[in-house]
Amino acid sequence: MSHDGPELTTATASLRQYRGEYAAHGHAHAQLLLGLHGLLELELEGRSACVDATSAVLIPAGLQHAYVAQRPARVLVLDVPADAVLGEMRRLVRPP
């Protein structure tokens, strides 16, 4: 499994805009995607999910994921170190 980027030691947040198709990849850290505008469709190791302005998705560390946005989608992405306690965040997000 390939992971992109260096290992995180602290949580970071970034506002991202997606459009088009992105190939499957994984991270050594977890990600919480909070939809702000538009629709981001995801494939999480063969399971489908989506993020829009009414939803969020938690992607565990190491999980292969790909996504597509037919129109621009704005998403707040929280990158969280793999060893961080995500139990509380899991309660906020319905699994795909």
Tab-separated table of N, CA, C and O in Angstrom:
chain	number	residue	atom	x	y	z
A	1	MET	N	0.848	-1.171	0.000
A	1	MET	CA	0.000	0.000	0.000
A	1	MET	C	0.894	1.234	0.000
A	1	MET	O	1.824	1.338	0.770
A	2	SER	N	0.592	2.182	-0.877
A	2	SER	CA	1.400	3.383	-0.921
A	2	SER	C	0.745	4.485	-0.101
A	2	SER	O	-0.468	4.599	-0.059
A	3	HIS	N	1.568	5.260	0.564
A	3	HIS	CA	1.106	6.395	1.347
A	3	HIS	C	1.799	7.624	0.799
A	3	HIS	O	2.952	7.578	0.407
A	4	ASP	N	1.076	8.736	0.796
A	4	ASP	CA	1.701	9.962	0.316
A	4	ASP	C	2.100	10.847	1.490
A	4	ASP	O	1.487	10.831	2.523
A	5	GLY	N	3.173	11.585	1.305
A	5	GLY	CA	3.606	12.564	2.284
A	5	GLY	C	4.246	11.982	3.523
A	5	GLY	O	4.184	10.792	3.774
A	6	PRO	N	4.877	12.849	4.312
A	6	PRO	CA	5.527	12.420	5.552
A	6	PRO	C	4.498	12.122	6.636
A	6	PRO	O	3.350	12.545	6.562
A	7	GLU	N	4.925	11.396	7.644
A	7	GLU	CA	4.041	11.069	8.766
A	7	GLU	C	3.741	12.327	9.564
A	7	GLU	O	4.629	13.122	9.862
A	8	LEU	N	2.485	12.516	9.920
A	8	LEU	CA	2.074	13.686	10.698
A	8	LEU	C	2.370	13.488	12.174
A	8	LEU	O	2.242	12.394	12.693
A	9	THR	N	2.729	14.565	12.834
A	9	THR	CA	2.923	14.533	14.279
A	9	THR	C	1.903	15.402	14.995
A	9	THR	O	1.766	15.336	16.206
A	10	THR	N	1.191	16.244	14.244
A	10	THR	CA	0.154	17.106	14.806
A	10	THR	C	-0.981	17.227	13.788
A	10	THR	O	-0.761	17.089	12.588
A	11	ALA	N	-2.175	17.482	14.276
A	11	ALA	CA	-3.324	17.628	13.393
A	11	ALA	C	-3.224	18.926	12.604
A	11	ALA	O	-2.724	19.936	13.110
A	12	THR	N	-3.685	18.885	11.354
A	12	THR	CA	-3.723	20.078	10.516
A	12	THR	C	-5.086	20.165	9.845
A	12	THR	O	-5.754	19.157	9.640
A	13	ALA	N	-5.489	21.369	9.520
A	13	ALA	CA	-6.745	21.591	8.811
A	13	ALA	C	-6.462	22.402	7.563
A	13	ALA	O	-5.614	23.296	7.575
A	14	SER	N	-7.157	22.058	6.478
A	14	SER	CA	-7.004	22.827	5.248
A	14	SER	C	-8.323	22.841	4.484
A	14	SER	O	-9.086	21.875	4.514
A	15	LEU	N	-8.589	23.955	3.836
A	15	LEU	CA	-9.750	24.101	2.978
A	15	LEU	C	-9.312	23.708	1.573
A	15	LEU	O	-8.367	24.297	1.036
A	16	ARG	N	-9.976	22.697	0.984
A	16	ARG	CA	-9.565	22.196	-0.324
A	16	ARG	C	-10.732	22.235	-1.293
A	16	ARG	O	-11.887	22.104	-0.899
A	17	GLN	N	-10.398	22.429	-2.552
A	17	GLN	CA	-11.404	22.364	-3.607
A	17	GLN	C	-11.024	21.227	-4.546
A	17	GLN	O	-9.878	21.136	-4.993
A	18	TYR	N	-11.982	20.363	-4.831
A	18	TYR	CA	-11.763	19.215	-5.701
A	18	TYR	C	-12.619	19.362	-6.950
A	18	TYR	O	-13.753	19.830	-6.874
A	19	ARG	N	-12.072	18.944	-8.077
A	19	ARG	CA	-12.827	18.825	-9.320
A	19	ARG	C	-12.108	17.809	-10.178
A	19	ARG	O	-10.897	17.872	-10.343
A	20	GLY	N	-12.856	16.868	-10.693
A	20	GLY	CA	-12.267	15.825	-11.520
A	20	GLY	C	-12.118	14.541	-10.732
A	20	GLY	O	-12.697	14.369	-9.668
A	21	GLU	N	-11.311	13.640	-11.291
A	21	GLU	CA	-11.142	12.307	-10.705
A	21	GLU	C	-9.735	12.168	-10.132
A	21	GLU	O	-8.764	12.609	-10.746
A	22	TYR	N	-9.651	11.559	-8.971
A	22	TYR	CA	-8.379	11.370	-8.273
A	22	TYR	C	-8.173	9.886	-8.021
A	22	TYR	O	-9.064	9.205	-7.515
A	23	ALA	N	-7.008	9.377	-8.363
A	23	ALA	CA	-6.703	7.944	-8.245
A	23	ALA	C	-6.645	7.493	-6.795
A	23	ALA	O	-6.411	8.290	-5.876
A	24	ALA	N	-6.831	6.191	-6.601
A	24	ALA	CA	-6.771	5.606	-5.261
A	24	ALA	C	-5.395	5.816	-4.642
A	24	ALA	O	-4.375	5.707	-5.314
A	25	HIS	N	-5.408	6.128	-3.364
A	25	HIS	CA	-4.184	6.359	-2.604
A	25	HIS	C	-4.499	6.181	-1.128
A	25	HIS	O	-5.655	6.041	-0.750
A	26	GLY	N	-3.491	6.183	-0.300
A	26	GLY	CA	-3.671	6.070	1.141
A	26	GLY	C	-2.738	7.029	1.852
A	26	GLY	O	-1.842	7.606	1.242
A	27	HIS	N	-2.973	7.211	3.120
A	27	HIS	CA	-2.142	8.094	3.950
A	27	HIS	C	-1.758	7.345	5.217
A	27	HIS	O	-2.491	6.474	5.679
A	28	ALA	N	-0.659	7.732	5.812
A	28	ALA	CA	-0.252	7.176	7.100
A	28	ALA	C	-1.001	7.855	8.237
A	28	ALA	O	-0.782	7.542	9.390
A	29	HIS	N	-1.897	8.784	7.905
A	29	HIS	CA	-2.703	9.499	8.900
A	29	HIS	C	-4.182	9.366	8.542
A	29	HIS	O	-4.540	9.033	7.422
A	30	ALA	N	-5.043	9.630	9.504
A	30	ALA	CA	-6.481	9.635	9.282
A	30	ALA	C	-6.900	10.990	8.711
A	30	ALA	O	-6.181	11.987	8.869
A	31	GLN	N	-8.052	11.008	8.040
A	31	GLN	CA	-8.602	12.261	7.528
A	31	GLN	C	-10.078	12.338	7.874
A	31	GLN	O	-10.808	11.354	7.755
A	32	LEU	N	-10.516	13.514	8.287
A	32	LEU	CA	-11.922	13.802	8.469
A	32	LEU	C	-12.286	14.829	7.411
A	32	LEU	O	-11.705	15.919	7.378
A	33	LEU	N	-13.198	14.476	6.507
A	33	LEU	CA	-13.629	15.355	5.433
A	33	LEU	C	-14.998	15.919	5.786
A	33	LEU	O	-15.948	15.161	5.983
A	34	LEU	N	-15.083	17.231	5.885
A	34	LEU	CA	-16.336	17.919	6.198
A	34	LEU	C	-16.775	18.686	4.960
A	34	LEU	O	-16.102	19.628	4.536
A	35	GLY	N	-17.892	18.287	4.359
A	35	GLY	CA	-18.365	18.939	3.148
A	35	GLY	C	-18.858	20.343	3.425
A	35	GLY	O	-19.545	20.589	4.410
A	36	LEU	N	-18.492	21.270	2.537
A	36	LEU	CA	-18.934	22.657	2.661
A	36	LEU	C	-19.794	23.087	1.482
A	36	LEU	O	-20.748	23.839	1.637
A	37	HIS	N	-19.435	22.600	0.273
A	37	HIS	CA	-20.162	22.981	-0.942
A	37	HIS	C	-19.929	21.930	-2.016
A	37	HIS	O	-18.814	21.422	-2.152
A	38	GLY	N	-20.951	21.623	-2.778
A	38	GLY	CA	-20.813	20.650	-3.855
A	38	GLY	C	-20.861	19.229	-3.332
A	38	GLY	O	-21.226	18.976	-2.183
A	39	LEU	N	-20.489	18.282	-4.209
A	39	LEU	CA	-20.556	16.859	-3.891
A	39	LEU	C	-19.237	16.193	-4.255
A	39	LEU	O	-18.770	16.315	-5.393
A	40	LEU	N	-18.642	15.496	-3.299
A	40	LEU	CA	-17.434	14.709	-3.510
A	40	LEU	C	-17.816	13.249	-3.323
A	40	LEU	O	-18.246	12.853	-2.236
A	41	GLU	N	-17.712	12.456	-4.393
A	41	GLU	CA	-18.021	11.028	-4.334
A	41	GLU	C	-16.729	10.278	-4.058
A	41	GLU	O	-15.703	10.564	-4.675
A	42	LEU	N	-16.774	9.322	-3.145
A	42	LEU	CA	-15.578	8.588	-2.748
A	42	LEU	C	-15.757	7.095	-2.940
A	42	LEU	O	-16.878	6.581	-2.865
A	43	GLU	N	-14.628	6.426	-3.143
A	43	GLU	CA	-14.577	4.972	-3.066
A	43	GLU	C	-13.573	4.654	-1.978
A	43	GLU	O	-12.411	5.059	-2.045
A	44	LEU	N	-14.031	3.962	-0.945
A	44	LEU	CA	-13.210	3.632	0.208
A	44	LEU	C	-13.020	2.121	0.226
A	44	LEU	O	-13.886	1.391	0.701
A	45	GLU	N	-11.919	1.665	-0.362
A	45	GLU	CA	-11.624	0.230	-0.482
A	45	GLU	C	-12.843	-0.543	-0.977
A	45	GLU	O	-13.264	-1.523	-0.380
A	46	GLY	N	-13.425	-0.073	-2.085
A	46	GLY	CA	-14.525	-0.759	-2.730
A	46	GLY	C	-15.915	-0.365	-2.266
A	46	GLY	O	-16.902	-0.788	-2.848
A	47	ARG	N	-16.009	0.448	-1.233
A	47	ARG	CA	-17.315	0.906	-0.732
A	47	ARG	C	-17.515	2.363	-1.137
A	47	ARG	O	-16.583	3.155	-1.098
A	48	SER	N	-18.739	2.703	-1.494
A	48	SER	CA	-19.000	4.076	-1.919
A	48	SER	C	-19.470	4.931	-0.747
A	48	SER	O	-20.082	4.450	0.197
A	49	ALA	N	-19.141	6.210	-0.844
A	49	ALA	CA	-19.556	7.204	0.140
A	49	ALA	C	-19.573	8.548	-0.581
A	49	ALA	O	-19.056	8.668	-1.692
A	50	CYS	N	-20.153	9.534	0.052
A	50	CYS	CA	-20.108	10.875	-0.523
A	50	CYS	C	-20.071	11.896	0.609
A	50	CYS	O	-20.450	11.620	1.744
A	51	VAL	N	-19.571	13.064	0.249
A	51	VAL	CA	-19.501	14.183	1.184
A	51	VAL	C	-20.144	15.378	0.502
A	51	VAL	O	-19.792	15.719	-0.628
A	52	ASP	N	-21.110	15.985	1.183
A	52	ASP	CA	-21.706	17.227	0.706
A	52	ASP	C	-21.852	18.161	1.900
A	52	ASP	O	-21.312	17.882	2.967
A	53	ALA	N	-22.567	19.245	1.726
A	53	ALA	CA	-22.668	20.250	2.791
A	53	ALA	C	-23.437	19.760	4.016
A	53	ALA	O	-23.492	20.458	5.021
A	54	THR	N	-23.993	18.550	3.957
A	54	THR	CA	-24.728	18.015	5.106
A	54	THR	C	-24.038	16.818	5.739
A	54	THR	O	-24.617	16.154	6.593
A	55	SER	N	-22.799	16.530	5.315
A	55	SER	CA	-22.189	15.296	5.799
A	55	SER	C	-20.681	15.417	5.968
A	55	SER	O	-20.064	16.397	5.562
A	56	ALA	N	-20.130	14.368	6.560
A	56	ALA	CA	-18.690	14.255	6.758
A	56	ALA	C	-18.325	12.777	6.650
A	56	ALA	O	-19.183	11.911	6.801
A	57	VAL	N	-17.070	12.503	6.370
A	57	VAL	CA	-16.581	11.123	6.289
A	57	VAL	C	-15.244	11.042	7.014
A	57	VAL	O	-14.386	11.906	6.844
A	58	LEU	N	-15.074	9.998	7.813
A	58	LEU	CA	-13.804	9.716	8.467
A	58	LEU	C	-13.093	8.633	7.669
A	58	LEU	O	-13.646	7.554	7.459
A	59	ILE	N	-11.890	8.919	7.215
A	59	ILE	CA	-11.074	7.948	6.484
A	59	ILE	C	-9.940	7.520	7.408
A	59	ILE	O	-9.038	8.311	7.700
A	60	PRO	N	-9.971	6.285	7.891
A	60	PRO	CA	-8.925	5.817	8.803
A	60	PRO	C	-7.547	5.794	8.132
A	60	PRO	O	-7.447	5.667	6.902
A	61	ALA	N	-6.510	5.883	8.917
A	61	ALA	CA	-5.139	5.802	8.398
A	61	ALA	C	-4.966	4.497	7.629
A	61	ALA	O	-5.435	3.447	8.056
A	62	GLY	N	-4.315	4.582	6.467
A	62	GLY	CA	-4.010	3.407	5.675
A	62	GLY	C	-5.102	2.957	4.729
A	62	GLY	O	-4.861	2.116	3.864
A	63	LEU	N	-6.312	3.496	4.848
A	63	LEU	CA	-7.413	3.066	3.984
A	63	LEU	C	-7.234	3.655	2.579
A	63	LEU	O	-7.104	4.875	2.431
A	64	GLN	N	-7.234	2.799	1.574
A	64	GLN	CA	-7.143	3.258	0.192
A	64	GLN	C	-8.440	3.949	-0.187
A	64	GLN	O	-9.530	3.427	0.067
A	65	HIS	N	-8.325	5.129	-0.797
A	65	HIS	CA	-9.510	5.869	-1.202
A	65	HIS	C	-9.251	6.643	-2.490
A	65	HIS	O	-8.134	7.042	-2.776
A	66	ALA	N	-10.314	6.789	-3.269
A	66	ALA	CA	-10.290	7.563	-4.506
A	66	ALA	C	-11.531	8.442	-4.487
A	66	ALA	O	-12.472	8.191	-3.727
A	67	TYR	N	-11.543	9.486	-5.301
A	67	TYR	CA	-12.706	10.343	-5.315
A	67	TYR	C	-12.881	11.035	-6.652
A	67	TYR	O	-11.954	11.132	-7.454
A	68	VAL	N	-14.106	11.520	-6.859
A	68	VAL	CA	-14.446	12.255	-8.066
A	68	VAL	C	-15.422	13.367	-7.696
A	68	VAL	O	-16.279	13.193	-6.833
A	69	ALA	N	-15.249	14.511	-8.334
A	69	ALA	CA	-16.170	15.639	-8.192
A	69	ALA	C	-16.506	16.115	-9.604
A	69	ALA	O	-15.630	16.620	-10.306
A	70	GLN	N	-17.742	15.913	-10.017
A	70	GLN	CA	-18.164	16.333	-11.353
A	70	GLN	C	-18.160	17.857	-11.470
A	70	GLN	O	-17.865	18.400	-12.530
A	71	ARG	N	-18.499	18.517	-10.370
A	71	ARG	CA	-18.463	19.980	-10.276
A	71	ARG	C	-17.575	20.318	-9.081
A	71	ARG	O	-17.346	19.476	-8.232
A	72	PRO	N	-17.100	21.542	-8.985
A	72	PRO	CA	-16.242	21.877	-7.843
A	72	PRO	C	-16.889	21.554	-6.498
A	72	PRO	O	-18.065	21.836	-6.278
A	73	ALA	N	-16.121	20.926	-5.646
A	73	ALA	CA	-16.561	20.587	-4.292
A	73	ALA	C	-15.560	21.181	-3.312
A	73	ALA	O	-14.359	20.983	-3.449
A	74	ARG	N	-16.071	21.932	-2.334
A	74	ARG	CA	-15.207	22.525	-1.311
A	74	ARG	C	-15.344	21.705	-0.038
A	74	ARG	O	-16.455	21.441	0.438
A	75	VAL	N	-14.201	21.309	0.516
A	75	VAL	CA	-14.172	20.395	1.657
A	75	VAL	C	-13.146	20.883	2.680
A	75	VAL	O	-12.030	21.252	2.311
A	76	LEU	N	-13.527	20.882	3.941
A	76	LEU	CA	-12.576	21.129	5.021
A	76	LEU	C	-11.988	19.775	5.393
A	76	LEU	O	-12.717	18.849	5.744
A	77	VAL	N	-10.668	19.642	5.266
A	77	VAL	CA	-9.992	18.376	5.525
A	77	VAL	C	-9.142	18.508	6.787
A	77	VAL	O	-8.292	19.390	6.877
A	78	LEU	N	-9.412	17.631	7.757
A	78	LEU	CA	-8.596	17.549	8.964
A	78	LEU	C	-7.712	16.318	8.828
A	78	LEU	O	-8.213	15.198	8.718
A	79	ASP	N	-6.414	16.529	8.768
A	79	ASP	CA	-5.442	15.442	8.754
A	79	ASP	C	-5.012	15.209	10.195
A	79	ASP	O	-4.555	16.138	10.873
A	80	VAL	N	-5.175	13.965	10.661
A	80	VAL	CA	-4.972	13.644	12.075
A	80	VAL	C	-3.943	12.523	12.190
A	80	VAL	O	-4.067	11.507	11.505
A	81	PRO	N	-2.918	12.668	13.044
A	81	PRO	CA	-1.932	11.599	13.198
A	81	PRO	C	-2.587	10.254	13.493
A	81	PRO	O	-3.606	10.187	14.185
A	82	ALA	N	-2.002	9.197	12.965
A	82	ALA	CA	-2.563	7.850	13.107
A	82	ALA	C	-2.716	7.433	14.566
A	82	ALA	O	-3.637	6.692	14.903
A	83	ASP	N	-1.848	7.917	15.440
A	83	ASP	CA	-1.917	7.494	16.839
A	83	ASP	C	-2.841	8.374	17.690
A	83	ASP	O	-2.977	8.160	18.885
A	84	ALA	N	-3.508	9.354	17.069
A	84	ALA	CA	-4.436	10.209	17.815
A	84	ALA	C	-5.688	9.414	18.167
A	84	ALA	O	-6.060	8.470	17.491
A	85	VAL	N	-6.336	9.809	19.223
A	85	VAL	CA	-7.567	9.144	19.645
A	85	VAL	C	-8.707	9.677	18.782
A	85	VAL	O	-9.040	10.848	18.849
A	86	LEU	N	-9.294	8.781	17.955
A	86	LEU	CA	-10.361	9.192	17.047
A	86	LEU	C	-11.736	8.720	17.507
A	86	LEU	O	-12.716	8.926	16.824
A	87	GLY	N	-11.821	8.104	18.662
A	87	GLY	CA	-13.089	7.576	19.142
A	87	GLY	C	-14.200	8.609	19.181
A	87	GLY	O	-15.327	8.342	18.776
A	88	GLU	N	-13.899	9.782	19.660
A	88	GLU	CA	-14.925	10.821	19.734
A	88	GLU	C	-15.364	11.256	18.346
A	88	GLU	O	-16.531	11.509	18.112
A	89	MET	N	-14.417	11.358	17.400
A	89	MET	CA	-14.783	11.744	16.041
A	89	MET	C	-15.620	10.662	15.385
A	89	MET	O	-16.540	10.953	14.644
A	90	ARG	N	-15.339	9.403	15.652
A	90	ARG	CA	-16.117	8.313	15.057
A	90	ARG	C	-17.589	8.416	15.441
A	90	ARG	O	-18.461	8.049	14.672
A	91	ARG	N	-17.877	8.908	16.624
A	91	ARG	CA	-19.270	9.058	17.061
A	91	ARG	C	-19.998	10.108	16.231
A	91	ARG	O	-21.211	10.078	16.131
A	92	LEU	N	-19.271	11.059	15.657
A	92	LEU	CA	-19.883	12.142	14.896
A	92	LEU	C	-20.182	11.759	13.461
A	92	LEU	O	-20.962	12.417	12.801
A	93	VAL	N	-19.541	10.724	12.953
A	93	VAL	CA	-19.592	10.414	11.536
A	93	VAL	C	-20.174	9.025	11.315
A	93	VAL	O	-19.679	8.054	11.864
A	94	ARG	N	-21.199	8.942	10.487
A	94	ARG	CA	-21.774	7.658	10.136
A	94	ARG	C	-20.842	6.951	9.151
A	94	ARG	O	-20.392	7.569	8.188
A	95	PRO	N	-20.503	5.688	9.376
A	95	PRO	CA	-19.593	4.984	8.470
A	95	PRO	C	-20.204	4.842	7.083
A	95	PRO	O	-21.430	4.842	6.950
A	96	PRO	N	-19.336	4.748	6.049
A	96	PRO	CA	-19.849	4.649	4.674
A	96	PRO	C	-20.609	3.346	4.460
A	96	PRO	O	-20.468	2.385	5.157
